[in-house]
Short mmCIF file of C-alpha atoms in Angstrom, two decimals:
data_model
loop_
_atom_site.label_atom_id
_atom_site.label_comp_id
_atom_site.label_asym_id
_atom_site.label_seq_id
_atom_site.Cartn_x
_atom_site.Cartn_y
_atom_site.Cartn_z
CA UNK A 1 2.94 -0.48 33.23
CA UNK A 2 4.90 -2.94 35.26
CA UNK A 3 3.72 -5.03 38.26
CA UNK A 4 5.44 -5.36 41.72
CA UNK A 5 7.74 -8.34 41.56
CA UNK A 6 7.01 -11.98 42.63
CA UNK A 7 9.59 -12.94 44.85
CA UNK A 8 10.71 -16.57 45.26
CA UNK A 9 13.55 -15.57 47.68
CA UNK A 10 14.90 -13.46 49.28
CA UNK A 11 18.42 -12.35 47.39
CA UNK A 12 21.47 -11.71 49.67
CA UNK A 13 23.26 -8.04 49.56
CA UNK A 14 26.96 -7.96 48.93
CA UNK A 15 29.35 -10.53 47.62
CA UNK A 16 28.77 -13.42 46.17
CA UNK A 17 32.01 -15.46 47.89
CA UNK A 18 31.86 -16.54 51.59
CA UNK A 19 34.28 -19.02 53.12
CA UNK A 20 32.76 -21.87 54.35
CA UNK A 21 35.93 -23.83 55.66
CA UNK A 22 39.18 -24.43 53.31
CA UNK A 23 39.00 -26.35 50.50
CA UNK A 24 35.77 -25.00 49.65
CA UNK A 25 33.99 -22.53 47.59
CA UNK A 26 30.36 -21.35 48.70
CA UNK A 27 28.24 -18.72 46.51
CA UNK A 28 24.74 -17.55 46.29
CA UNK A 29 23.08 -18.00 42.62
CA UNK A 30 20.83 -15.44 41.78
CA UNK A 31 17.99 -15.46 38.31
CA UNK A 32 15.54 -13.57 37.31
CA UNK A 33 12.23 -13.92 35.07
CA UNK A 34 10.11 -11.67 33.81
CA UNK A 35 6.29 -13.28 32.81
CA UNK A 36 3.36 -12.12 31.79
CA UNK A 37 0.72 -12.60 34.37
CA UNK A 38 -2.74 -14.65 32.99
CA UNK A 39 -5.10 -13.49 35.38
CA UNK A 40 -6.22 -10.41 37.99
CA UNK A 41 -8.18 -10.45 40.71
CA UNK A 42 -9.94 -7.01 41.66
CA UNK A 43 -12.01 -6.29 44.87
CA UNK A 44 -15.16 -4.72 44.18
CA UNK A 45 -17.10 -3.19 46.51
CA UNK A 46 -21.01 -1.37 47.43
CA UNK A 47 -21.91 0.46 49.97
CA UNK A 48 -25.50 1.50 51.01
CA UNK A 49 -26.97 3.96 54.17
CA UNK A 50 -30.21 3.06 55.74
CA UNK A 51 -32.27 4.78 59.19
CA UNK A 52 -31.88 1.61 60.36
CA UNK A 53 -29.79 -2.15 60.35
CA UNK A 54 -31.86 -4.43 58.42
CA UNK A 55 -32.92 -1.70 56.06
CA UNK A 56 -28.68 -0.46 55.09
CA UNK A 57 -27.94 -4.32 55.12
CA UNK A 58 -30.73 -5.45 52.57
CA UNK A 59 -30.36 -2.70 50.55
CA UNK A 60 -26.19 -3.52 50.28
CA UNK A 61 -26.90 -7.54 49.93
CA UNK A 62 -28.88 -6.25 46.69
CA UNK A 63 -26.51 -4.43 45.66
CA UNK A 64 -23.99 -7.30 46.00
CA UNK A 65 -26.09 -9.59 44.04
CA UNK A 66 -26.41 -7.35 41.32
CA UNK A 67 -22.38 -6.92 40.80
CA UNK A 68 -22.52 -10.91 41.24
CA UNK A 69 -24.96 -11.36 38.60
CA UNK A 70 -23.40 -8.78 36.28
CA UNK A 71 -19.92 -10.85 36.60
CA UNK A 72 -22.02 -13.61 35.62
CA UNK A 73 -22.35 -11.61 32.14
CA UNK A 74 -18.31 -12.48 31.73
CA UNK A 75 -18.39 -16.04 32.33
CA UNK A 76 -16.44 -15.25 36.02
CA UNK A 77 -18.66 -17.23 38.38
CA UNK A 78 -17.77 -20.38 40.93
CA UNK A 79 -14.62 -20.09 42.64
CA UNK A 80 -13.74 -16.82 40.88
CA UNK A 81 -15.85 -15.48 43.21
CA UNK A 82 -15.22 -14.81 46.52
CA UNK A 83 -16.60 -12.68 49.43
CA UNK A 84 -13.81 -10.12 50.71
CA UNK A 85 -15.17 -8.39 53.70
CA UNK A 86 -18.87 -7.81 55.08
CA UNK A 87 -19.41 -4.83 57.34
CA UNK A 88 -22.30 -2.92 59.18
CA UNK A 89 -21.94 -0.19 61.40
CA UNK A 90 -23.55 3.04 62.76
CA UNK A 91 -23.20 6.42 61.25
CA UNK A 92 -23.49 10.17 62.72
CA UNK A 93 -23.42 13.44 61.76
CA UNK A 94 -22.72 16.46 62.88
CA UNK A 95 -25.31 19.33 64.25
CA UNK A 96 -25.34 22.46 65.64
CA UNK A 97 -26.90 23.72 68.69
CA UNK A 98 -29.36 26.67 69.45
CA UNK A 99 -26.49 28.24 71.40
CA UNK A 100 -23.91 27.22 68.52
CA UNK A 101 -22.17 23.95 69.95
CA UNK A 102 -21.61 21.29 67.82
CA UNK A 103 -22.32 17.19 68.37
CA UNK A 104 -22.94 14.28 66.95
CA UNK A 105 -25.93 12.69 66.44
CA UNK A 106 -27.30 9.12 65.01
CA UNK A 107 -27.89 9.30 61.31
CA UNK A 108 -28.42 5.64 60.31
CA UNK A 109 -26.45 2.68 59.56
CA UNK A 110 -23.86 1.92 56.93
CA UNK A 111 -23.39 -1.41 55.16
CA UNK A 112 -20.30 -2.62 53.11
CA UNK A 113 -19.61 -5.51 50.85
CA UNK A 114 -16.86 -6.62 48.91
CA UNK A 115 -16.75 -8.94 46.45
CA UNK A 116 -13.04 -10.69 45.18
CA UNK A 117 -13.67 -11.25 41.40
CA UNK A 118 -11.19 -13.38 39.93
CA UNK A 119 -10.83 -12.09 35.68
CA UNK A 120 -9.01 -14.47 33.25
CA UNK A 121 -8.95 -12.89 30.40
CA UNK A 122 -6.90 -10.20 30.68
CA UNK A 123 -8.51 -8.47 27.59
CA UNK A 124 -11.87 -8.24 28.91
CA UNK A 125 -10.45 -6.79 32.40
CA UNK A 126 -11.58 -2.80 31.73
CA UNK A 127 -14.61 -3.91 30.24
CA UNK A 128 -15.55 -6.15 33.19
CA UNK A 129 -14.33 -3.01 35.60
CA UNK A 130 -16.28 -0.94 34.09
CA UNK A 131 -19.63 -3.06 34.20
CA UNK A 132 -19.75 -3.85 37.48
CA UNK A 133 -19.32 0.06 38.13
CA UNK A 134 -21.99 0.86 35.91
CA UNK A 135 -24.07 -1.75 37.57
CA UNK A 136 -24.09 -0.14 41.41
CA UNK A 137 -20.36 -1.05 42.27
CA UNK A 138 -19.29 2.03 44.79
CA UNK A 139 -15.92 1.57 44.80
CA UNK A 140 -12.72 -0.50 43.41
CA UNK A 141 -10.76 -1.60 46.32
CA UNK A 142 -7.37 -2.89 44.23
CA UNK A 143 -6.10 -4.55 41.57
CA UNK A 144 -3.47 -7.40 41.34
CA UNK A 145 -1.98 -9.56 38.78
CA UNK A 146 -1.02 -13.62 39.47
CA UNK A 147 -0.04 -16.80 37.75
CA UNK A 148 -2.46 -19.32 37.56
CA UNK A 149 0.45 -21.91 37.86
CA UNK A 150 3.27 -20.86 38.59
CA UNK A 151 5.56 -23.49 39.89
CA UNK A 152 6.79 -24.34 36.33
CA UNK A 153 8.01 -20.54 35.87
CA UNK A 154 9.55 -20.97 39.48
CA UNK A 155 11.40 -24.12 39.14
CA UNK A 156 12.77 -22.89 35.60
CA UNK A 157 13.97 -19.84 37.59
CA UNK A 158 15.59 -21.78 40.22
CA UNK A 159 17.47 -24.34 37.67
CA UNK A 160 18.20 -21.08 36.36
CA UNK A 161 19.74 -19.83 39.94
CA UNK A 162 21.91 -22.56 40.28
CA UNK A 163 23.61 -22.38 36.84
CA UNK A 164 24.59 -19.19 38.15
CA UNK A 165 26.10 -20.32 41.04
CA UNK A 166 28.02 -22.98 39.53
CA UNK A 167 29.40 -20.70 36.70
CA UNK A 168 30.29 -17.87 39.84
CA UNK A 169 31.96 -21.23 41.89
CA UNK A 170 33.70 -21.96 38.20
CA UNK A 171 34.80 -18.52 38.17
CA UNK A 172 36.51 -18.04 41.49
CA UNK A 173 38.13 -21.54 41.36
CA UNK A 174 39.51 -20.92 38.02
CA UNK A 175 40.89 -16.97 39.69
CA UNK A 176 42.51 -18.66 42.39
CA UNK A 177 44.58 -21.21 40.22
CA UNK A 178 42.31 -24.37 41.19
CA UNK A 179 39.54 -26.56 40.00
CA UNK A 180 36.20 -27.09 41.05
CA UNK A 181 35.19 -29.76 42.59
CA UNK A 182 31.95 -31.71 43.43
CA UNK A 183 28.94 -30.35 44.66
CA UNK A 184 29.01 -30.10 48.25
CA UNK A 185 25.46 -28.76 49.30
CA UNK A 186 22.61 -27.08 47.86
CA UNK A 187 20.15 -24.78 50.26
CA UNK A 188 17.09 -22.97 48.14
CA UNK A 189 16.60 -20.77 49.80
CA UNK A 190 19.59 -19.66 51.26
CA UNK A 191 20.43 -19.95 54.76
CA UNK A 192 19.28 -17.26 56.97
CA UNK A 193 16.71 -15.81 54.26
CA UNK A 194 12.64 -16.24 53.81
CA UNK A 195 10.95 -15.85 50.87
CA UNK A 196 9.65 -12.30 50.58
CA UNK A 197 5.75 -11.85 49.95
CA UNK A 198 3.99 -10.87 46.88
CA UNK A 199 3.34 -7.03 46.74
CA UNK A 200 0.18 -6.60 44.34
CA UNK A 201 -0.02 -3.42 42.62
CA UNK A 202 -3.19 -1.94 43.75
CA UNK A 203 -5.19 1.52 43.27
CA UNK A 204 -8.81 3.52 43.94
CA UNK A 205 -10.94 4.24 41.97
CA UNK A 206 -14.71 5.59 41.63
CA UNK A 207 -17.04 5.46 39.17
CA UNK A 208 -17.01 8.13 36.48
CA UNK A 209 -20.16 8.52 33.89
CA UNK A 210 -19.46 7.47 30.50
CA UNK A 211 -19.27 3.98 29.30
CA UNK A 212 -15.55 3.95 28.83
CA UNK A 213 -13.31 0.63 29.62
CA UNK A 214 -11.72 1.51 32.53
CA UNK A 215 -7.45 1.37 31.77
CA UNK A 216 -5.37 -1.34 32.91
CA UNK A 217 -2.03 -2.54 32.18
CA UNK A 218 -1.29 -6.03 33.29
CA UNK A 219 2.63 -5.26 32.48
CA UNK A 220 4.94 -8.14 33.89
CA UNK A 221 5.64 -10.24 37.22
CA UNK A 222 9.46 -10.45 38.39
CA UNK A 223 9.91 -13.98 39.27
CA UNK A 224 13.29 -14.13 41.07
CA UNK A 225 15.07 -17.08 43.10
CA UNK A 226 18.27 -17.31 45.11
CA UNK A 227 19.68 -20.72 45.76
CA UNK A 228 23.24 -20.98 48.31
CA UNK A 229 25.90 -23.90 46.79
CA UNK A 230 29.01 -25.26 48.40
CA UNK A 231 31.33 -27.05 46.01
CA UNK A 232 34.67 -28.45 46.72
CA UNK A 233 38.12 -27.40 45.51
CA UNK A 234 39.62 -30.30 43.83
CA UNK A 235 42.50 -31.69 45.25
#
């Protein structure tokens, strides 16, 4: 299974040439990388009902605890931990009336908490999923898969992306009967683009009985970069 790309830039539609005044040749430089993610960070979450505030809130900050501590059991503890969202609110239900009307009516208080645990090893990712279900965990909010550092993948890339557009520049020159020149400008990334934001792949899920690994594929992250070059014809 294959994860939503990790885009450095934005890349430009249509062709690569665009004049940019005579005696020069601009481009856009594309690359790509594909990398294997080493970590995932899932959102785990409880939820408890209670007649009244305090009691659906203590009952969920238990809970909580509990899927802490159990992470705790995989060596993820510290900053791999991380509150996601904390939520009370009032619940109803609905009733029916001697002459057959229906309405709501109180019916205690819900509490939610979710709970960002960060999972290095990849290996151990089912296994840890499948834990913290056993161990109260109502629901499994999403999944997605990162880089720990990945500024050496992304400058690689970009290097990468600017080869390109030299060997496109080389190309064109070399069509039209001339020679390239020096390098005029570089823009990463190009002009009139923003980098484009990380789409994690993400799913549901609720607990099942059994004491089954629950199956995840970390798959790949598409690293991509665009860079824009000017370079002179030579005279």
């Amino acid at each position: 299974m294959r994860a939503a790309p990790l885009l450095l830039a934005l890349v430009l539609a249509g062709p690569a040439l665009a004049e940019d005044g005579p005696g020069r040749i601009s481009v856009i430089g594309r690359a790509t990388r594909e990398v294997a993610p080493d970590f995932a960070t899932v959102e785990i979450a409880v939820e408890s009902r209670g007649q009244t505030p305090t009691a659906a809130l203590d009952q969920n900050s238990a809970a909580a605890r509990k899927v802490v501590e159990l992470a705790g059991e995989f060596g993820i503890a510290g900053p791999d931990l991380a509150t996601a969202a904390v939520s009370l609110r009032p619940v109803s239900k609905t009733v029916r009336e001697p002459g057959g009307q229906m309405r709501d009516v109180p019916d205690g208080y819900q509490a939610s908490n979710a709970v960002s645990v960060r999972v290095r090893d990849l290996k151990r990712l089912g296994a840890v999923m499948r834990r913290l279900l056993d161990g109260g965990a109502d629901r499994i909010g999403g999944v997605a898969f990162g880089l720990s550092d990945p500024s050496q993948t992304e400058n690689a890339v970009r290097a990468d992306a600017v080869r390109d557009g030299k060997r496109q520049a080389e190309t064109l020159a070399e069509a039209a009967g001339t020679r390239l020149g020096r390098l005029e400008s570089l823009v990463s990334p190009p002009r009139e683009t923003a980098p484009a934001p990380m789409h994690a792949r993400a799913f549901a899920a609720k607990a099942a009985p059994g004491g089954l690994a629950v199956p995840v594929e970390p798959g790949t992250l598409t690293v991509e970069a665009a860079v824009e070059v000017t370079y002179r014809v030579a005279p």
